[in-house]
Coordinates of C-alpha atoms in Angstrom, one line a residue:
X1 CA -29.3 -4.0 -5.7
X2 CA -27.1 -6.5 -4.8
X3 CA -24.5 -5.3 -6.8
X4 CA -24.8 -2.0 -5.1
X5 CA -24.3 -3.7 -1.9
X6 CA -21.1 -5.0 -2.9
X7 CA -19.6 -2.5 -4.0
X8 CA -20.8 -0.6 -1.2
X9 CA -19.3 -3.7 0.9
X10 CA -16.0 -2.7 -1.2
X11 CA -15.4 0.7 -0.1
X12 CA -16.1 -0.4 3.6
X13 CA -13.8 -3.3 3.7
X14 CA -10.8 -0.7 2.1
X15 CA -11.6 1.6 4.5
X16 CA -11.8 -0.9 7.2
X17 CA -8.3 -2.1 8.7
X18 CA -8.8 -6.3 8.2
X19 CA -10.2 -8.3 5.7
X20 CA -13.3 -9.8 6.2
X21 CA -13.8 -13.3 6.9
X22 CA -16.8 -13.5 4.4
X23 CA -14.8 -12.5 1.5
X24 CA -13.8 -14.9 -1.2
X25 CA -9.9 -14.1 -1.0
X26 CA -6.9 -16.4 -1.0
X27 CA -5.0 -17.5 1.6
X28 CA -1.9 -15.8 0.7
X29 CA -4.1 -12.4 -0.3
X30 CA -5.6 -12.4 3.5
X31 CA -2.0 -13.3 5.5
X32 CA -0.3 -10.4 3.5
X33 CA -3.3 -7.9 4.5
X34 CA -3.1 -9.1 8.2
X35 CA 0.3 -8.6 8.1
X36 CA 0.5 -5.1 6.6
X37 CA -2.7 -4.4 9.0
X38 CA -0.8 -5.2 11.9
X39 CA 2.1 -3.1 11.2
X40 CA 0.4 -0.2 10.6
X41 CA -2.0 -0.9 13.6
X42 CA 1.0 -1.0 15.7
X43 CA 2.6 2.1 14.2
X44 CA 0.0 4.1 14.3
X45 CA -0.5 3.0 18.3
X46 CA 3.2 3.9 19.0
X47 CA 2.9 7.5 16.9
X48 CA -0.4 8.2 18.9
X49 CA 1.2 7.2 22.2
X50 CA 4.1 10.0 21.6
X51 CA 1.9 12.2 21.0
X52 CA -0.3 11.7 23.9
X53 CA 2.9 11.9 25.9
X54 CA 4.3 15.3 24.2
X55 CA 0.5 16.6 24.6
X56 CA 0.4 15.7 28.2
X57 CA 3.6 16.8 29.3
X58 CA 2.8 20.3 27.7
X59 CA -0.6 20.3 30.0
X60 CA -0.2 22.7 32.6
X61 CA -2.7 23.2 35.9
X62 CA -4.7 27.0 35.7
X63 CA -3.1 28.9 37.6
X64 CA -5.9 29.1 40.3
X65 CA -7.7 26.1 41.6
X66 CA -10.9 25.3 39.3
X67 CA -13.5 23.9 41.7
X68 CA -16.1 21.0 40.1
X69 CA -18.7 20.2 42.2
X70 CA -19.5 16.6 40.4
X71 CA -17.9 14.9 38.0
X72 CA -20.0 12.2 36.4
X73 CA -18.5 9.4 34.2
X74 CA -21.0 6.4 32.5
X75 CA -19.8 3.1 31.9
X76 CA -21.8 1.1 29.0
X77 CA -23.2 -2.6 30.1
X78 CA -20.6 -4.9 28.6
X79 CA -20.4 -6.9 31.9
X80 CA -23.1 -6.8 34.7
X81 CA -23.6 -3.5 36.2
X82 CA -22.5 -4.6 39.5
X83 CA -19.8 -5.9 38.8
X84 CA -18.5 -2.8 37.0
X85 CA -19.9 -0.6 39.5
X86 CA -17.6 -2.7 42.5
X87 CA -14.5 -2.8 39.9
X88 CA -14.8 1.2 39.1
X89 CA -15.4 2.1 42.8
X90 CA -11.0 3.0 43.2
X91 CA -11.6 5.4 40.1
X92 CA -13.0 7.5 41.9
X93 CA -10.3 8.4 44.3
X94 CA -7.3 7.8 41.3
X95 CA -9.3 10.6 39.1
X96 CA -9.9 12.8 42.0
X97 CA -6.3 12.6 42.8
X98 CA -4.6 13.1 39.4
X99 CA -7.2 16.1 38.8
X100 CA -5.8 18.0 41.6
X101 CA -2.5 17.5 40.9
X102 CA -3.5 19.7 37.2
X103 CA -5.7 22.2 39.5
X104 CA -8.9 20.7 39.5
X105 CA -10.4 20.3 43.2
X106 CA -13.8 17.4 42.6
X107 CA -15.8 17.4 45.2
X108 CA -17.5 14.3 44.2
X109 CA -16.9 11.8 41.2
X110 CA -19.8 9.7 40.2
X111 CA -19.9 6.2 38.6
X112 CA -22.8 5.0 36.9
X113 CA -23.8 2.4 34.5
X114 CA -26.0 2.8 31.5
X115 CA -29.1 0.5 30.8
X116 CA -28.2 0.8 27.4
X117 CA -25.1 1.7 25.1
X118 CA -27.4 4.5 23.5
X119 CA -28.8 5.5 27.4
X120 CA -24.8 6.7 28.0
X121 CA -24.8 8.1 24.1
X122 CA -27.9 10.3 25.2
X123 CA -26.2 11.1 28.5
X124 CA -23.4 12.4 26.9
X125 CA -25.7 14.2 24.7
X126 CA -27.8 15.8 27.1
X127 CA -24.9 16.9 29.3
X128 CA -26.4 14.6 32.8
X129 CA -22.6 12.2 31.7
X130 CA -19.4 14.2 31.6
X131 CA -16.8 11.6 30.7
X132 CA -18.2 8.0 28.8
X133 CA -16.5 4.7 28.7
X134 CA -18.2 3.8 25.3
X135 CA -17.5 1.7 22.5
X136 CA -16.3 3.7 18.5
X137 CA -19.9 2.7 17.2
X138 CA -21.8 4.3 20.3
X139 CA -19.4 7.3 19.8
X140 CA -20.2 7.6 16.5
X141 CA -23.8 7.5 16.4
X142 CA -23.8 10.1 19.7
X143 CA -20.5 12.7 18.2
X144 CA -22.8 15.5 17.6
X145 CA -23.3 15.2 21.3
X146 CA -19.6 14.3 22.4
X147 CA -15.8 14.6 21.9
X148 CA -13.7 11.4 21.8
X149 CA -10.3 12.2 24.0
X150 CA -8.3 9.2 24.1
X151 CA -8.5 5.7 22.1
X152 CA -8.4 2.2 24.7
X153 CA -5.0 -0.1 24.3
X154 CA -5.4 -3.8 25.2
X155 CA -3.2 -7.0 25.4
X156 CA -3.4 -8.8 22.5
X157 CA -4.1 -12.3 22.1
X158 CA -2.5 -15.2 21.0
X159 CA -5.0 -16.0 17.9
X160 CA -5.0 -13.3 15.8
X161 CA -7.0 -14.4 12.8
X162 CA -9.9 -14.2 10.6
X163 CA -10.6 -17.6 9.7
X164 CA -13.1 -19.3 12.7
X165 CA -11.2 -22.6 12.5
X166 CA -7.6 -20.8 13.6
X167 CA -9.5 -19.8 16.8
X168 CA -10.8 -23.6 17.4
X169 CA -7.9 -24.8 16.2
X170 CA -5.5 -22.9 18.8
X171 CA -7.5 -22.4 21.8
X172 CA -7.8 -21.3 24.4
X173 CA -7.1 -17.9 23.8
X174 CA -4.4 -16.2 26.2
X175 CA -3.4 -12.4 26.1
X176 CA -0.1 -11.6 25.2
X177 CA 2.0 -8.8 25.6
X178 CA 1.7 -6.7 22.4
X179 CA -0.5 -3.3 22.6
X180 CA -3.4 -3.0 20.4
X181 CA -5.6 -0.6 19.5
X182 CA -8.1 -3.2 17.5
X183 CA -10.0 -6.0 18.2
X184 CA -12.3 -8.2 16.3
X185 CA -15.9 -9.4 17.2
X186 CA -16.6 -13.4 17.0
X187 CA -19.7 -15.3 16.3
X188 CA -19.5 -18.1 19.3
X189 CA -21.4 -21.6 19.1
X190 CA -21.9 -23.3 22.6
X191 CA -23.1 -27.0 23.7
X192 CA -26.5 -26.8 21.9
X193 CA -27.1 -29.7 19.6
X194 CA -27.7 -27.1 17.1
X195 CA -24.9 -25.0 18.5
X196 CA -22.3 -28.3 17.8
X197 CA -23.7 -29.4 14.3
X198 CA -22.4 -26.0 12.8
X199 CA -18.9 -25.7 14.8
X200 CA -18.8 -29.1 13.6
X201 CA -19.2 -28.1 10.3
X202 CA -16.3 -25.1 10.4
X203 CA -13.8 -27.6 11.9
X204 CA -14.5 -29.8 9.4
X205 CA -13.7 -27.1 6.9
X206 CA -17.3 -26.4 5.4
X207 CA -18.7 -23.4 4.4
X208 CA -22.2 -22.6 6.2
X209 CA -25.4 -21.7 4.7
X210 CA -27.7 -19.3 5.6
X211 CA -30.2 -21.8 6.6
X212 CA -27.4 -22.9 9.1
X213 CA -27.0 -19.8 10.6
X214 CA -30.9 -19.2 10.1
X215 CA -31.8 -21.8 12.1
X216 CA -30.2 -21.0 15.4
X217 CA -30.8 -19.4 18.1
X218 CA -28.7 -15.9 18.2
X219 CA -28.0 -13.5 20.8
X220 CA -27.0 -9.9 19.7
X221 CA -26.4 -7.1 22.1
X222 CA -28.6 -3.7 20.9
X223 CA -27.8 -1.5 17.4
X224 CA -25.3 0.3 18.8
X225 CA -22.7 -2.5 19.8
X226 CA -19.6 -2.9 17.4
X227 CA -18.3 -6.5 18.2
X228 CA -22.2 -7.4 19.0
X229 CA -24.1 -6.2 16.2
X230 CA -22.7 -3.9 13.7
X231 CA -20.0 -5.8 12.5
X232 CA -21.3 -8.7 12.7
X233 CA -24.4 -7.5 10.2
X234 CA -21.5 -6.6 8.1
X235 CA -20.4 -10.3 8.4
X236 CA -23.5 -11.9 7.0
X237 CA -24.0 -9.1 4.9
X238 CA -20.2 -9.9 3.0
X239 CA -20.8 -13.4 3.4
X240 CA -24.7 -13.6 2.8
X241 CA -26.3 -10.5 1.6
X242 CA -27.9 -10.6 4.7
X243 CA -28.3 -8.6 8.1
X244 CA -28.9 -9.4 11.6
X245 CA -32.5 -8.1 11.0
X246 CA -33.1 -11.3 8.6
X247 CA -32.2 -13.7 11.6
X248 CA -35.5 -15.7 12.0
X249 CA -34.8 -16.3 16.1
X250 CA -32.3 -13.5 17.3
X251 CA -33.0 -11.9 20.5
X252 CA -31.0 -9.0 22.1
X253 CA -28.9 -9.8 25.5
X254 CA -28.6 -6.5 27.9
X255 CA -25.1 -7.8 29.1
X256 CA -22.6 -10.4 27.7
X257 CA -23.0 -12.3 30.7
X258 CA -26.4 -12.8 30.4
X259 CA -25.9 -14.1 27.0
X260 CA -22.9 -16.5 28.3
X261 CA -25.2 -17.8 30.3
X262 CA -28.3 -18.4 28.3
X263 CA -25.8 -20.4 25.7
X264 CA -24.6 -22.2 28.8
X265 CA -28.7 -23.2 29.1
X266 CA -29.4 -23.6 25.8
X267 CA -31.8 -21.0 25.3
X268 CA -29.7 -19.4 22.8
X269 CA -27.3 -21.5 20.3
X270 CA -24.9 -18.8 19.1
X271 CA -23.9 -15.0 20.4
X272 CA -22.0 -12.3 19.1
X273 CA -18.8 -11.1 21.5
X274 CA -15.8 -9.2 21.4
X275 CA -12.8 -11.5 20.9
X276 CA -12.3 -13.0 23.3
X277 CA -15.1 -12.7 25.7
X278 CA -14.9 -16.7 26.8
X279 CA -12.2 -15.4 28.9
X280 CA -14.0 -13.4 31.2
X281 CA -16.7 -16.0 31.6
X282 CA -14.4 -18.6 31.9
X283 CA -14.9 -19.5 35.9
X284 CA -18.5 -18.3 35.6
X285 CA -19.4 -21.2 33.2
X286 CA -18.8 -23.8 35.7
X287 CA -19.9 -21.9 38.6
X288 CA -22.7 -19.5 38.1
X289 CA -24.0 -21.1 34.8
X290 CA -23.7 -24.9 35.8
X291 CA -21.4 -26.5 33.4
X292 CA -19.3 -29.4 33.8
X293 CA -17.0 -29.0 31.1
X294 CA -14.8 -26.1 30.7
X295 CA -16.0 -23.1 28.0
X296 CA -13.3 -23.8 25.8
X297 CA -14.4 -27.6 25.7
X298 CA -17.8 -26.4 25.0
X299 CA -17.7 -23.5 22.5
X300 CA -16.4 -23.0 19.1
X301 CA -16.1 -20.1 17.0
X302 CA -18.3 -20.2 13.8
X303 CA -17.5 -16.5 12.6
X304 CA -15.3 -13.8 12.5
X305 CA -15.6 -10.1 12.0
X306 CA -13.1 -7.4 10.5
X307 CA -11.4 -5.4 13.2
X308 CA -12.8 -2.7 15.1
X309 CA -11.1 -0.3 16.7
X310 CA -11.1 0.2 20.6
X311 CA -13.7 1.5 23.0
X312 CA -13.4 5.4 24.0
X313 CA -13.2 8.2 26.6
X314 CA -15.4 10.3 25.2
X315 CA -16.6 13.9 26.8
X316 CA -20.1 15.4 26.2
X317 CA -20.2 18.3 24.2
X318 CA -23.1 20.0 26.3
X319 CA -21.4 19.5 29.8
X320 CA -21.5 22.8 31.3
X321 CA -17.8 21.9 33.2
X322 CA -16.1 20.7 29.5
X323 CA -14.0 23.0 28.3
X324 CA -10.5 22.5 26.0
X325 CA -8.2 22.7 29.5
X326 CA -10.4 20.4 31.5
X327 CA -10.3 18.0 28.6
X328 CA -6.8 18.1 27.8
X329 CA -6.5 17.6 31.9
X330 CA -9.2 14.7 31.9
X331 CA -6.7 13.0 29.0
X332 CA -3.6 13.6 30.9
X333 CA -5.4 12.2 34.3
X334 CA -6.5 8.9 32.6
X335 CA -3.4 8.5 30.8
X336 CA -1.4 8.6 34.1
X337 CA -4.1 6.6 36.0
X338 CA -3.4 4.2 33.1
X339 CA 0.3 3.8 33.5
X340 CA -0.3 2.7 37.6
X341 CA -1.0 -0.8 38.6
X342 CA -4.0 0.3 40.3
X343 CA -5.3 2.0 37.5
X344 CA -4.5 -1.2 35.0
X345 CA -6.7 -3.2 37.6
X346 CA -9.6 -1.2 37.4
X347 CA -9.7 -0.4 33.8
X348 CA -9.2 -4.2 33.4
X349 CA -12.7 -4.8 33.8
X350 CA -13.4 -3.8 29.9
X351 CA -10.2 -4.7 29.0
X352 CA -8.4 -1.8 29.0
X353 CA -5.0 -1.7 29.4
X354 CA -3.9 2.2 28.8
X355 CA -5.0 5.0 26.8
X356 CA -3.7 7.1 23.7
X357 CA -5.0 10.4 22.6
X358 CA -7.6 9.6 20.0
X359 CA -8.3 11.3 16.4
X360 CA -11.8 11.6 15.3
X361 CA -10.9 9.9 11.7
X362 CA -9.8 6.8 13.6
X363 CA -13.3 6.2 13.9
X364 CA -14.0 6.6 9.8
X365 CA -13.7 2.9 9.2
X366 CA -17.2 2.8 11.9
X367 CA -18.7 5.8 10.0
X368 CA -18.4 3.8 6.9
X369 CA -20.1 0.6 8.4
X370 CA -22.8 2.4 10.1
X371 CA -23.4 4.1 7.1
X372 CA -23.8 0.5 5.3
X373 CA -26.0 -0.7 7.8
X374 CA -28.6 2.3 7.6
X375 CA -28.8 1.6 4.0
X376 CA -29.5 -2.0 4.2
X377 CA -32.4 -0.7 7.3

């Protein structure tokens, strides 16, 4: 069986743009990958950005005004849901706007925020969501239900690495300005005692155990998260033929803040993030969660997962208004609303930065690992 695992591992990891961090490769072996990774990351990003600019120059308004009554778009709760709620409030009017400059008069746009990733997955589903801010593995596990439009870009950041150490090594993390259209998820230890003893041990340049990492406290965000629980099963399972489900003390957080703030207390030793979350929680640590020292003094990174590629605008497939001219219109609209400095500030709050059309076999590399993780369920 656990032969079948690995080689099951294998096919996922080729599929999958980076190289794990679990895997027992060279030095030289993983800079070469990252390197070749990287290039064709970025060439695919600037080949999918032409073509979302031929495809939305060639959209073209109806040639009567098509009247939408409500228009409603679902966020999924990677920050708190009032916070994204006040940050999304000028999409509103942007979308509106843009819409009726490609013939589409909305009489009201609605912004609301799932209690779940797989509450805006079933929303989409159902048809009650239109348009859904969601991560590839919530995508994936709802695309019977929904259409992905356009793929997320982002700054990158100035550690780009899988080894833990590099990120501990070279922090803090700062965004640069190079386009992405990945990301990796990180396994973060705060000020616990049993929270320092392993970052002490990856700075020292030791391997951990499973009865390190089974020993602490973990926070995991629900099934459906990529950077906080799929891919990091897929760590321990490359590293230790294990899955999150084996973690003796893991709970699941309903929002990264709350888990920022429940390693700032202690409660929890470790969480799972997108890389790199510390920097959105960065004034709230000494603030709202009541540190002295500064998150970066106080948190390491113990783990590192392959790369994952970037959230979605996805449309449901049930929505009575979706139809192929009011989706190529919805892509054009957030595209533009991309390229503005108002719309950079308000999809800032996931850490968006623009939007490229999206093919649905960008998204195999998730298939794959989802498909891993069912088996090992």
């Amino acid at each position: 069986m656990k032969r079948l695992f690995a080689m099951m591992l294998a096919g996922v990891s080729a599929v999958s743009m980076l190289a794990g961090c679990g895997a027992k490769s060279t030095e030289t072996t993983e800079q070469a990958t990252e390197t070749a990774q990287t290039a064709e990351a970025t060439e695919d990003a600037a080949a999918t950005e032409e073509s979302s600019e031929n495809s939305a120059e060639a959209t073209e308004a109806p040639a009567e005004t098509v009247k939408i009554d409500k228009l409603t778009i679902g966020f999924v709760p990677s920050r708190e849901p009032d916070e994204i709620v006040t940050a999304t409030e000028p999409l509103k009017t942007l979308l509106a706007d843009e819409l009726a400059t490609l013939g589409y008069e909305v009489g009201e746009v609605d912004i609301t925020v799932g209690t779940s990733y797989e509450a805006v997955g079933e929303g989409l589903a159902a048809g009650t969501i239109d348009i859904g801010l969601i991560p590839g593995g919530t995508y994936v596990l709802y695309e019977d239900g929904c259409d992905v439009l356009l793929t997320a870009t982002r700054d990158g950041l100035s550690i780009e690495s899988p080894n833990a150490k590099d990120w501990n090594d070279n922090k803090p993390t700062e965004p640069t300005d190079e386009q992405v259209t990945f990301y990796r998820g990180l396994i973060i230890a705060g000020p616990s005692e049993a929270g320092q003893a392993v970052a002490a041990k990856v700075n020292a340049g030791e391997e951990l155990t499973w009865e390190d990492l089974d020993g602490l406290n973990w926070s995991v965000m629900n099934s459906s998260s990529s950077a906080g629980y799929i891919y990091p099963s897929l760590w321990l399972q490359a590293g230790y033929e294990k899955h999150v489900t084996d973690l003796s003390h893991a709970v699941q957080a309903d929002s990264y803040g709350n888990a920022f703030a429940r390693l700032a207390s202690g409660q929890i030793d470790v969480l799972c993030c997108y890389a790199d979350a510390r920097r959105d929680n960065e004034e709230k640590w000494t603030t709202e969660f009541g540190r002295e020292a500064s998150i970066w003094d106080e948190t390491n990174v113990i783990g590192v997962t392959d790369g994952i590629y970037n959230d979605t605008i996805s449309v449901s497939k049930t929505s009575p208004i979706m139809d192929d001219a009011f989706k190529a219109a919805l892509s054009k609209a957030f595209i533009n609303i991309g390229n503005t400095d108002a719309g950079k500030e308000v999809i800032s709050i996931y850490n968006h930065n623009g939007y490229v059309e999206a093919n649905t076999a960008d998204y195999d590399s998730e298939r794959a690992a989802q498909e891993l993780i069912k088996s090992m369920n």
